[in-house]
Coordinates of C-alpha atoms in Angstrom, one line a residue:
X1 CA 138.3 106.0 72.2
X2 CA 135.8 108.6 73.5
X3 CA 132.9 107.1 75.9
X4 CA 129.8 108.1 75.1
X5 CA 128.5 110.4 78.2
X6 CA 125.3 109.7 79.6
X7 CA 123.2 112.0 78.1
X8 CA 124.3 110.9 74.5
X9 CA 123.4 107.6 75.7
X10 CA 119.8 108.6 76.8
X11 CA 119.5 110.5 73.5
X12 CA 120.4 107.6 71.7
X13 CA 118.2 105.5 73.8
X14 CA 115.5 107.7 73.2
X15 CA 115.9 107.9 69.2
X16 CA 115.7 104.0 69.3
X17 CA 112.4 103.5 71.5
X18 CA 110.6 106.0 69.2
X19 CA 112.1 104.6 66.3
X20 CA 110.3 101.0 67.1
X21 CA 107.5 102.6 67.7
X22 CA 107.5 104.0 64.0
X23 CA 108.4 108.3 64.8
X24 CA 111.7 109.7 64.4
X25 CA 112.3 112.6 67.5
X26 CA 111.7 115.3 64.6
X27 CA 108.0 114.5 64.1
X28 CA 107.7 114.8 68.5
X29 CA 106.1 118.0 69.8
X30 CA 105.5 117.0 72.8
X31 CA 107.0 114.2 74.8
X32 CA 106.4 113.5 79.1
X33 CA 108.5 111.5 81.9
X34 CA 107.1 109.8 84.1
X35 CA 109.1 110.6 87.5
X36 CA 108.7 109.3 90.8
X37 CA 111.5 110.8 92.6
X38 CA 114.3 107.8 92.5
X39 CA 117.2 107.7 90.9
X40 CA 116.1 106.6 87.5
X41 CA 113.4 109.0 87.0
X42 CA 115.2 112.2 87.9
X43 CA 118.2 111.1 86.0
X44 CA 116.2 111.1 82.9
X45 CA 114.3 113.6 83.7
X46 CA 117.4 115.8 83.8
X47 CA 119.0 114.6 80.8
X48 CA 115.6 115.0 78.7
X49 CA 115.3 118.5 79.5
X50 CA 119.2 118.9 78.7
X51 CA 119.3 117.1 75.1
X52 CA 115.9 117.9 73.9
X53 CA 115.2 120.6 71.0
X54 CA 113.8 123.2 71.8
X55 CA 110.8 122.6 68.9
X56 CA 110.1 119.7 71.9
X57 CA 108.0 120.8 74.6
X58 CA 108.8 118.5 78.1
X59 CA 106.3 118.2 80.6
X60 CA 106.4 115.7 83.9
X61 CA 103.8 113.3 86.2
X62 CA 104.5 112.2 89.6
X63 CA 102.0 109.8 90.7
X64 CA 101.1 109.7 94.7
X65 CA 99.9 106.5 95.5
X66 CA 99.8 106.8 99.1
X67 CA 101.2 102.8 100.2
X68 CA 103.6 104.4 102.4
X69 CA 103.8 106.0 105.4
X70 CA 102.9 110.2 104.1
X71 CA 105.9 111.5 105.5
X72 CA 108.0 109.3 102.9
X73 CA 105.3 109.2 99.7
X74 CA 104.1 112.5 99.5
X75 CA 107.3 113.9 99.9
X76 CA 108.7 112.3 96.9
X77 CA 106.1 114.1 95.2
X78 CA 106.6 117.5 97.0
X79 CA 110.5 116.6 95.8
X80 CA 109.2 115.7 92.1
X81 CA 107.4 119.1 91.6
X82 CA 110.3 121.1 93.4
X83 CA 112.6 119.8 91.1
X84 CA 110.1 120.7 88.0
X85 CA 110.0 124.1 88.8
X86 CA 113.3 124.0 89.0
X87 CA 113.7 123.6 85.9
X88 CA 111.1 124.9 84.5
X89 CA 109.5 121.3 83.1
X90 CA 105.5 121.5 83.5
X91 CA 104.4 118.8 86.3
X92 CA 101.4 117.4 86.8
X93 CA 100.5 115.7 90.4
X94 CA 98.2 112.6 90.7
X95 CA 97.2 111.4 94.7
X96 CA 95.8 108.2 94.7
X97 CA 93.2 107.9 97.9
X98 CA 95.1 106.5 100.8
X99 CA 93.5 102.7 100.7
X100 CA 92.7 102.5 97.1
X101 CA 95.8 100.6 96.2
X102 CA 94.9 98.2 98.5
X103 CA 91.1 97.9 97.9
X104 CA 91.4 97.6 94.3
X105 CA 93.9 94.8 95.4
X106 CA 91.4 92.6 97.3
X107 CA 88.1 93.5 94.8
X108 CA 90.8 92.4 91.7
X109 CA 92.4 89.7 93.4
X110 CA 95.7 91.1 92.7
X111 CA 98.6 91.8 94.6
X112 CA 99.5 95.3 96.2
X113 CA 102.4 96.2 93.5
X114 CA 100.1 95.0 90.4
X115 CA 97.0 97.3 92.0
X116 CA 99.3 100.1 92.4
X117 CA 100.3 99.8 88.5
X118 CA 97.7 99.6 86.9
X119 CA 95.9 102.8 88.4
X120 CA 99.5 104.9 88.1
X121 CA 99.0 103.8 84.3
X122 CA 95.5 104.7 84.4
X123 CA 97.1 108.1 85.8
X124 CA 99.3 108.0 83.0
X125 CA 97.1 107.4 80.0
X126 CA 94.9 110.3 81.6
X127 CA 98.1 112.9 82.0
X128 CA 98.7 112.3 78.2
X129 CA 95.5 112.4 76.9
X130 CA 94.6 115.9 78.9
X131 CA 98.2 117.4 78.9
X132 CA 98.5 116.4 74.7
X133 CA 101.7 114.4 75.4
X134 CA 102.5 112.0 72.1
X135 CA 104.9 109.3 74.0
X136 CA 105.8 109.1 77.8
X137 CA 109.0 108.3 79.0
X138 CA 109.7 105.8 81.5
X139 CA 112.6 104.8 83.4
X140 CA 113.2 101.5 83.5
X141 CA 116.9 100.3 83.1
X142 CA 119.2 97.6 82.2
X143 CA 119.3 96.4 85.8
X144 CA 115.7 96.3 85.5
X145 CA 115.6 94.5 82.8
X146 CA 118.0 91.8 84.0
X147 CA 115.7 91.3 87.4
X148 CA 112.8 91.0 85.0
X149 CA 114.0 88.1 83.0
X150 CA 115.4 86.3 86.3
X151 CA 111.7 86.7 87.9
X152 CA 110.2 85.2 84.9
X153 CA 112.6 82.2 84.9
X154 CA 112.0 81.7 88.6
X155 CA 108.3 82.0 87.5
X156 CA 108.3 79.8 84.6
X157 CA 107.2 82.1 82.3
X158 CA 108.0 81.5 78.6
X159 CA 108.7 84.7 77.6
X160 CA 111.9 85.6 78.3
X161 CA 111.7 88.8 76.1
X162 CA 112.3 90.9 79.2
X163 CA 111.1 94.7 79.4
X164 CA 110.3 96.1 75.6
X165 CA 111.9 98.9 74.3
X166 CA 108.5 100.4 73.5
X167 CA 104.5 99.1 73.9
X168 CA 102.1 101.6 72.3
X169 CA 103.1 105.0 73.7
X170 CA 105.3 104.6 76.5
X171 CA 108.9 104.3 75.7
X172 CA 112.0 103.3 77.6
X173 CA 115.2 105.5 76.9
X174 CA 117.1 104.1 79.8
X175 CA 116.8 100.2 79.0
X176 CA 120.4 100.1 77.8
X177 CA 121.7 101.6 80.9
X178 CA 122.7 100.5 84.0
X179 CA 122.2 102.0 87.7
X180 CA 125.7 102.5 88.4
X181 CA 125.6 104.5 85.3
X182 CA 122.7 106.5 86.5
X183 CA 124.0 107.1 90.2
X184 CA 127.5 108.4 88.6
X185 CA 125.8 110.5 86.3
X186 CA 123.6 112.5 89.4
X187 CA 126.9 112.2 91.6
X188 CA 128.6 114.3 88.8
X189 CA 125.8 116.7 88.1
X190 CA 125.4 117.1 92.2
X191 CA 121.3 116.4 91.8
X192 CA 119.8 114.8 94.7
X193 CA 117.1 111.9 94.2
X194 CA 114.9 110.0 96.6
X195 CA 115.3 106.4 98.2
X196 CA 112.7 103.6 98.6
X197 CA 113.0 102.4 101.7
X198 CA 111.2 99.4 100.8
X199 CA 113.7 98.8 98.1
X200 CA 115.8 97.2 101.0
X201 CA 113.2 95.0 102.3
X202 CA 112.9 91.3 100.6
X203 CA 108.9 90.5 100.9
X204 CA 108.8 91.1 97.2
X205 CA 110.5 88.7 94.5
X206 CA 112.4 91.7 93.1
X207 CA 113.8 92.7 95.9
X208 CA 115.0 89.3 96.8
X209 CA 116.5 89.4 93.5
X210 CA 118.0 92.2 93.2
X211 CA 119.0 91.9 97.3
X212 CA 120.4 88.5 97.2
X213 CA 120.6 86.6 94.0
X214 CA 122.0 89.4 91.7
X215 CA 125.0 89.5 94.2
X216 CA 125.6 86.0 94.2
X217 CA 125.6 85.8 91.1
X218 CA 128.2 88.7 90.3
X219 CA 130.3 87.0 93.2
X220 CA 130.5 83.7 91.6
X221 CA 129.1 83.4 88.0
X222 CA 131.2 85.7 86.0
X223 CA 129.1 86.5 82.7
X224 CA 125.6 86.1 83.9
X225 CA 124.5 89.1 83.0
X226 CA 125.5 88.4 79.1
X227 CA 124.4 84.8 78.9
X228 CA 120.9 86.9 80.0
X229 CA 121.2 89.1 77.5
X230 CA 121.7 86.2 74.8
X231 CA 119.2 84.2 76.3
X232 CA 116.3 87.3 76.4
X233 CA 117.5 88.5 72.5
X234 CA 117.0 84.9 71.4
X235 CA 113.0 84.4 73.3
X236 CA 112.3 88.3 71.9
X237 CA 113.5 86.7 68.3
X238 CA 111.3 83.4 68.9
X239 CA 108.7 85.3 70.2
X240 CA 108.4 87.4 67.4
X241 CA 108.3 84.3 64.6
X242 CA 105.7 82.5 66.7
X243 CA 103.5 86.1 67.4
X244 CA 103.5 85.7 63.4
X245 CA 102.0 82.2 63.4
X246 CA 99.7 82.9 66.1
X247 CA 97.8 85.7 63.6
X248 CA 97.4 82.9 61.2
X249 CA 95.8 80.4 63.6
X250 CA 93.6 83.0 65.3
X251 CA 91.9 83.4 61.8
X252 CA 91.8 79.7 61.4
X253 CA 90.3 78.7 64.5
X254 CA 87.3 81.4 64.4
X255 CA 88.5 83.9 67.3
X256 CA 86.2 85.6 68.5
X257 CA 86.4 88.1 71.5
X258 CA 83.8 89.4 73.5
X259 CA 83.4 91.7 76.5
X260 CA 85.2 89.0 79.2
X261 CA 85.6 86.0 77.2
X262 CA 86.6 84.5 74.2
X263 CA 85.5 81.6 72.0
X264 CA 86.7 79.4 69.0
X265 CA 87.1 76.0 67.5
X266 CA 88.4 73.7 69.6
X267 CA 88.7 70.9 67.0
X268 CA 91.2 73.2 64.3
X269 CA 93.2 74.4 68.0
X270 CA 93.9 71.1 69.4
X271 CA 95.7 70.3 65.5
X272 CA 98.3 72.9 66.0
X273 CA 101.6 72.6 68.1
X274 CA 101.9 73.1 71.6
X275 CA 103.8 76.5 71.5
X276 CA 101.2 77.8 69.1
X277 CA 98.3 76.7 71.4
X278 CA 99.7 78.1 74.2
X279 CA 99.8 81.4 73.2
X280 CA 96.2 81.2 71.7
X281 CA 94.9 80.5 75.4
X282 CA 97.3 83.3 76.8
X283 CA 95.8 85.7 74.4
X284 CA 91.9 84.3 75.7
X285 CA 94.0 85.0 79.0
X286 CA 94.6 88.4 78.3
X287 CA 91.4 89.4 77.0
X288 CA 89.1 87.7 79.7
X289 CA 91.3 89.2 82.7
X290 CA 92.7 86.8 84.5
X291 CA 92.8 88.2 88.2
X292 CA 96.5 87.0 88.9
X293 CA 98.9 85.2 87.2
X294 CA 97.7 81.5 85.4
X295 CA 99.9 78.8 86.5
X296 CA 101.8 76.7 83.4
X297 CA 100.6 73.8 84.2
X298 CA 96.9 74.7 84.3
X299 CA 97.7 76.1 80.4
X300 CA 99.2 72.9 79.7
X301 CA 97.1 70.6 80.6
X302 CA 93.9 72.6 77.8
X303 CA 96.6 72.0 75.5
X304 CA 95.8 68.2 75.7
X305 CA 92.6 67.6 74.1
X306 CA 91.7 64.5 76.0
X307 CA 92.3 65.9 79.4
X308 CA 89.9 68.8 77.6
X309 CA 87.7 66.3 76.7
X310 CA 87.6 64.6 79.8
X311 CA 87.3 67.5 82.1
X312 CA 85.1 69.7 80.1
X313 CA 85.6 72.5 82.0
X314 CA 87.9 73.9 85.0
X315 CA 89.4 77.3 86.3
X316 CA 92.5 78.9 87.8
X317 CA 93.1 82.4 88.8
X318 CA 90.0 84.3 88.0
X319 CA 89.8 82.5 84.6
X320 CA 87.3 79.2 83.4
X321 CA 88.4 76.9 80.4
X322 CA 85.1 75.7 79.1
X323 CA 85.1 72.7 76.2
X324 CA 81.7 71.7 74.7
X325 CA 80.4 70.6 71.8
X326 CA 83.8 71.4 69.9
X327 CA 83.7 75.0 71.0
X328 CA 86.3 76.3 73.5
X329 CA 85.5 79.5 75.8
X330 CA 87.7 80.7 77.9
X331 CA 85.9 83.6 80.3
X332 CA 86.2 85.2 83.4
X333 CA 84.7 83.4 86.2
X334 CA 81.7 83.9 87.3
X335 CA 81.9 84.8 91.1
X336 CA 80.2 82.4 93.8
X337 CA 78.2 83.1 96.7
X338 CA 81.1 82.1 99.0
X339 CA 83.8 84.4 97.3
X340 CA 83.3 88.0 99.0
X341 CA 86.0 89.8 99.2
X342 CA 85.8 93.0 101.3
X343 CA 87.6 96.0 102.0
X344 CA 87.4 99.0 104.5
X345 CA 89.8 101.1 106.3
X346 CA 89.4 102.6 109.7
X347 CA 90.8 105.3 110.8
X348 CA 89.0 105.6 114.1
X349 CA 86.7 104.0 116.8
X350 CA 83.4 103.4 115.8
X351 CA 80.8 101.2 114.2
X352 CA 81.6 99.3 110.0
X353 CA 80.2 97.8 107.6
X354 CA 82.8 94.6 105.1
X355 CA 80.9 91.9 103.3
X356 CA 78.6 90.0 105.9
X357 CA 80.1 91.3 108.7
X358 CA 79.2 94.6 110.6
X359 CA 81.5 95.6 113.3
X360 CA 82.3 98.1 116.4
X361 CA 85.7 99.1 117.0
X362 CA 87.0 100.7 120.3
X363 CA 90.2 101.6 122.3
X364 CA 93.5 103.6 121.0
X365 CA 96.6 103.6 119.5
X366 CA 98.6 100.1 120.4
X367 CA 95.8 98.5 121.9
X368 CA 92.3 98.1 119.7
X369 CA 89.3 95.9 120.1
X370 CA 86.9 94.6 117.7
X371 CA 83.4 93.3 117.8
X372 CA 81.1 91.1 115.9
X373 CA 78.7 88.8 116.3
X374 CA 79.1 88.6 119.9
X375 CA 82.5 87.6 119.2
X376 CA 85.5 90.2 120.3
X377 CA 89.7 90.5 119.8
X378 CA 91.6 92.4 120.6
X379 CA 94.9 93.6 119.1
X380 CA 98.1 95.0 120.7
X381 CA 100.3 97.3 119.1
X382 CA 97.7 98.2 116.3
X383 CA 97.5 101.7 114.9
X384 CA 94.5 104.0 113.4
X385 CA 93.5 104.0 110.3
X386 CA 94.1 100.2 110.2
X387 CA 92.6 98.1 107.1
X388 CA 90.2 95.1 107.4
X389 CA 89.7 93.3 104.7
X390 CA 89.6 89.6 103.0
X391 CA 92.3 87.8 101.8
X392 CA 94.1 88.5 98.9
X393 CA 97.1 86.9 96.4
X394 CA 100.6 86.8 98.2
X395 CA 100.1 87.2 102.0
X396 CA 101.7 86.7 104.3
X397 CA 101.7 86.4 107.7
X398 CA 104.7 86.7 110.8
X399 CA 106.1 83.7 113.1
X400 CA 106.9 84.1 116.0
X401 CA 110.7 83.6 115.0
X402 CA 110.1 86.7 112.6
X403 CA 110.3 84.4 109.5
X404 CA 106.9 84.6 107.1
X405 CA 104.2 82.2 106.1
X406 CA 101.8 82.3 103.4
X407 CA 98.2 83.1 104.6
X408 CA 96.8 80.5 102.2
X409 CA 98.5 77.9 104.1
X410 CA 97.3 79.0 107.7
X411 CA 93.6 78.9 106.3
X412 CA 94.1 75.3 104.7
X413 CA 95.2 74.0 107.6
X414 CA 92.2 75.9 109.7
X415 CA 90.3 73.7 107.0
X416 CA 88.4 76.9 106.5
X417 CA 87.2 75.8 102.9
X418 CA 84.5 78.0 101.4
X419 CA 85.0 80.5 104.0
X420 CA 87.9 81.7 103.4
X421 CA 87.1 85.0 101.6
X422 CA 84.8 85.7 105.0
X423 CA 87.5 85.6 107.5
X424 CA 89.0 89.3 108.3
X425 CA 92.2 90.3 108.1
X426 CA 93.7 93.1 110.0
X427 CA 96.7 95.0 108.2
X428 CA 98.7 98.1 109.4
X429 CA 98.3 100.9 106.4
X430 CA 100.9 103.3 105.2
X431 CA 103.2 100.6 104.6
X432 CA 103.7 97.8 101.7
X433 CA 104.9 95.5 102.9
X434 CA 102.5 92.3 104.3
X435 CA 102.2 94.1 107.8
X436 CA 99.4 91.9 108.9
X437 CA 98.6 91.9 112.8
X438 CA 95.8 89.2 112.3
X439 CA 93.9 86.7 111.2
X440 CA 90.5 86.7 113.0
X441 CA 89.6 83.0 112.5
X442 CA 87.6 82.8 115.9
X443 CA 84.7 84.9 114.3
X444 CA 83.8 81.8 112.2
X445 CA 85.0 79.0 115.4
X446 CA 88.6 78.8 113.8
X447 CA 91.7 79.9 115.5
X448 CA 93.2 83.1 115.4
X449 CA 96.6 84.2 114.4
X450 CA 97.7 87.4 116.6
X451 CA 101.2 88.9 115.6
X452 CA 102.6 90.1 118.7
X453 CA 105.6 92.8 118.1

């Protein structure tokens, strides 16, 4: 029996995602890839220029986003665009400014990878629009997919649909594929690819996965990966008779959006089942923009109506569930005097401005102090530019036994309690992973935490 090869698997792949999204390749004139210089994205952006008709005109984006140190990040890009020309593929180059990843981290509340997504997309939807690209390719594959659905489960996320095939204009060829199948596939064709090196660090909950579960489980639970498979088909298939029901009860319950918040009647919700009501507040969710993931168990308890009744209102994550008078409103949440998150990098000695605090900073590479309020620190083994900035979702912070703890914790048991968006922290930049050298808690009479190398 003949194996398919790997670009009659891409082709295939690519048939299928454009097929759920309505469009045969014929009616294509255009199509782009998204590729950031690893495996996955120049594999496919090989094979695409390799099996596409001519009639099909193939153009690329490389997005910069400047979390790593510029050595590494922007010469993934300088790779990317090498390799376009190359092969003759149009490339357009995005740099996002060094710092914005993480600013629009701590002003959304989000963590580092979530910031850096959304503005690549917004890079994405803005290569299409200008370069006249119908569907972008990106290059997520079956190993992907499986660390998706394990993240969720450790999560306790509900939907266990995985990574779709296709959502509006982006479309996945590659989500039937698996690495191995990738890596043989550039081995054979001798075409070089970039590395990650933060692929190999575990601060992230996909790395850890894909670093130490997903080899434990191939070591000792043969058929894992199918039982996933099964398991994700069958939530995609549930997901998709329940989506149907949830139309219905949006009309019955007088849905109504507006610009950050949402309303309807709370009396016809609290009739329906408990799968049905959850997904009504995760659409509210969705639409009010929640500024991190809402915990289960803050969704299941509005799905009681006399803890509703009871409570009347309460929030979680950016988001306030608001029940009066029969009507529910879910919203964004208003921000309070006490939450000020700030942001600034420094990239050499002088005198700064972040929320209530203005600050002089002096000394060198390795060895930098900082001033406020008559209040000074200083920091071994600190680097310019250097960020200092509020808290934000998923730090974490060094022991001294080089084990991590979450910054949350520390501040909770300073007892900091509304100040905890005030008190600075000081993070090394060019790298993403939590690099934070401290916590300066003795500007507000707290302690401090100093990492010390």
């Amino acid at each position: 029996m003949n194996m398919k090869s790997f670009e009659e698997k891409v082709l295939e792949g690519l048939i299928y995602s454009l097929s759920d999204s309505k469009v045969s390749l014929d009616d294509c004139n255009s199509i782009g890839v998204a590729v950031s210089g690893g495996a996955d994205s120049i594999s496919l952006l090989c094979a695409l220029n390799n099996i596409l008709p001519k009639s099909i005109t193939l153009k690329a984006v490389t997005v910069n986003h400047n979390i790593r140190a510029p050595e590494e990040t922007a010469g993934d890009a300088d790779y990317v665009e090498t390799l376009c020309k190359s092969l003759n593929v149009p490339c357009v180059r995005y740099e996002i400014e060094r710092g914005l990843v993480e600013k629009k981290s701590v002003e959304d509340k989000n963590g580092i990878e979530d910031s850096a997504r959304r503005l690549r997309y917004e890079k994405f939807r803005h290569f299409m629009e200008n370069e006249k690209v119908e569907f972008l390719c990106l290059a997520h594959n079956k190993n992907d997919q499986e660390e998706t659905i394990l993240m969720r489960i450790l999560q306790g996320s509900g939907d266990l649909g995985g990574i779709p095939v296709s959502r509006g204009k982006f479309i996945r060829p590659l989500i039937s594929i698996y690495r191995f199948e990738i890596e043989n596939y550039l081995s054979e064709k001798n075409i070089s690819y970039r590395t990650d090196s933060t692929n190999l660090e575990n601060e992230m909950l996909r790395n850890r996965i894909r670093n130490i579960l997903v080899p434990v489980l191939d070591q000792h639970f043969n058929g894992w990966k199918k039982a996933v498979e099964h398991l994700s088909e069958k939530s995609r298939r549930d997901n998709e008779a329940l989506d149907g029901f949830l139309k219905e009860a949006l009309v019955e319950i007088d849905y109504e959006e507006k610009e950050s918040s949402v309303t309807f009647n709370g009396d016809v919700y609290f009739s329906f089942d408990n799968a049905i009501k959850d997904r009504i507040l995760m659409e509210a969710v969705k639409h009010a923009g929640a500024s991190e993931r809402i915990p289960q168990s803050f969704l299941s308890r509005w799905t009681e109506k006399k803890y509703a009744e009871f409570k009347k209102t309460e929030g979680s994550s950016g988001i306030q569930f608001t029940l009066e008078k029969g009507l529910f409103t879910v919203e964004k949440k208003k921000q309070v005097a006490t939450e000020e998150g700030f942001f600034a990098i420094i990239e050499k000695p002088g005198t700064f401005s972040a929320g209530n605090c203005t600050f002089e900073v002096s000394g060198e590479n390795h060895k930098v102090t900082i001033r406020c309020n008559e209040k000074e620190i200083q920091v071994s083994g600190l680097e310019f530019p250097f960020a200092f900035r509020s808290r934000q979702p998923g730090d974490e912070v060094k022991n001294s036994d080089g084990s991590m703890r979450s910054l949350s914790k520390i501040l909770d048991g300073w007892k900091v309690s509304d100040l905890k968006d005030r008190i600075p922290v000081i993070q090394k930049v060019g790298s993403p992973l939590q690099d934070i050298k401290c916590i300066w808690g003795s500007l507000y009479g707290f302690s401090d935490w100093i990492v010390v190398e």
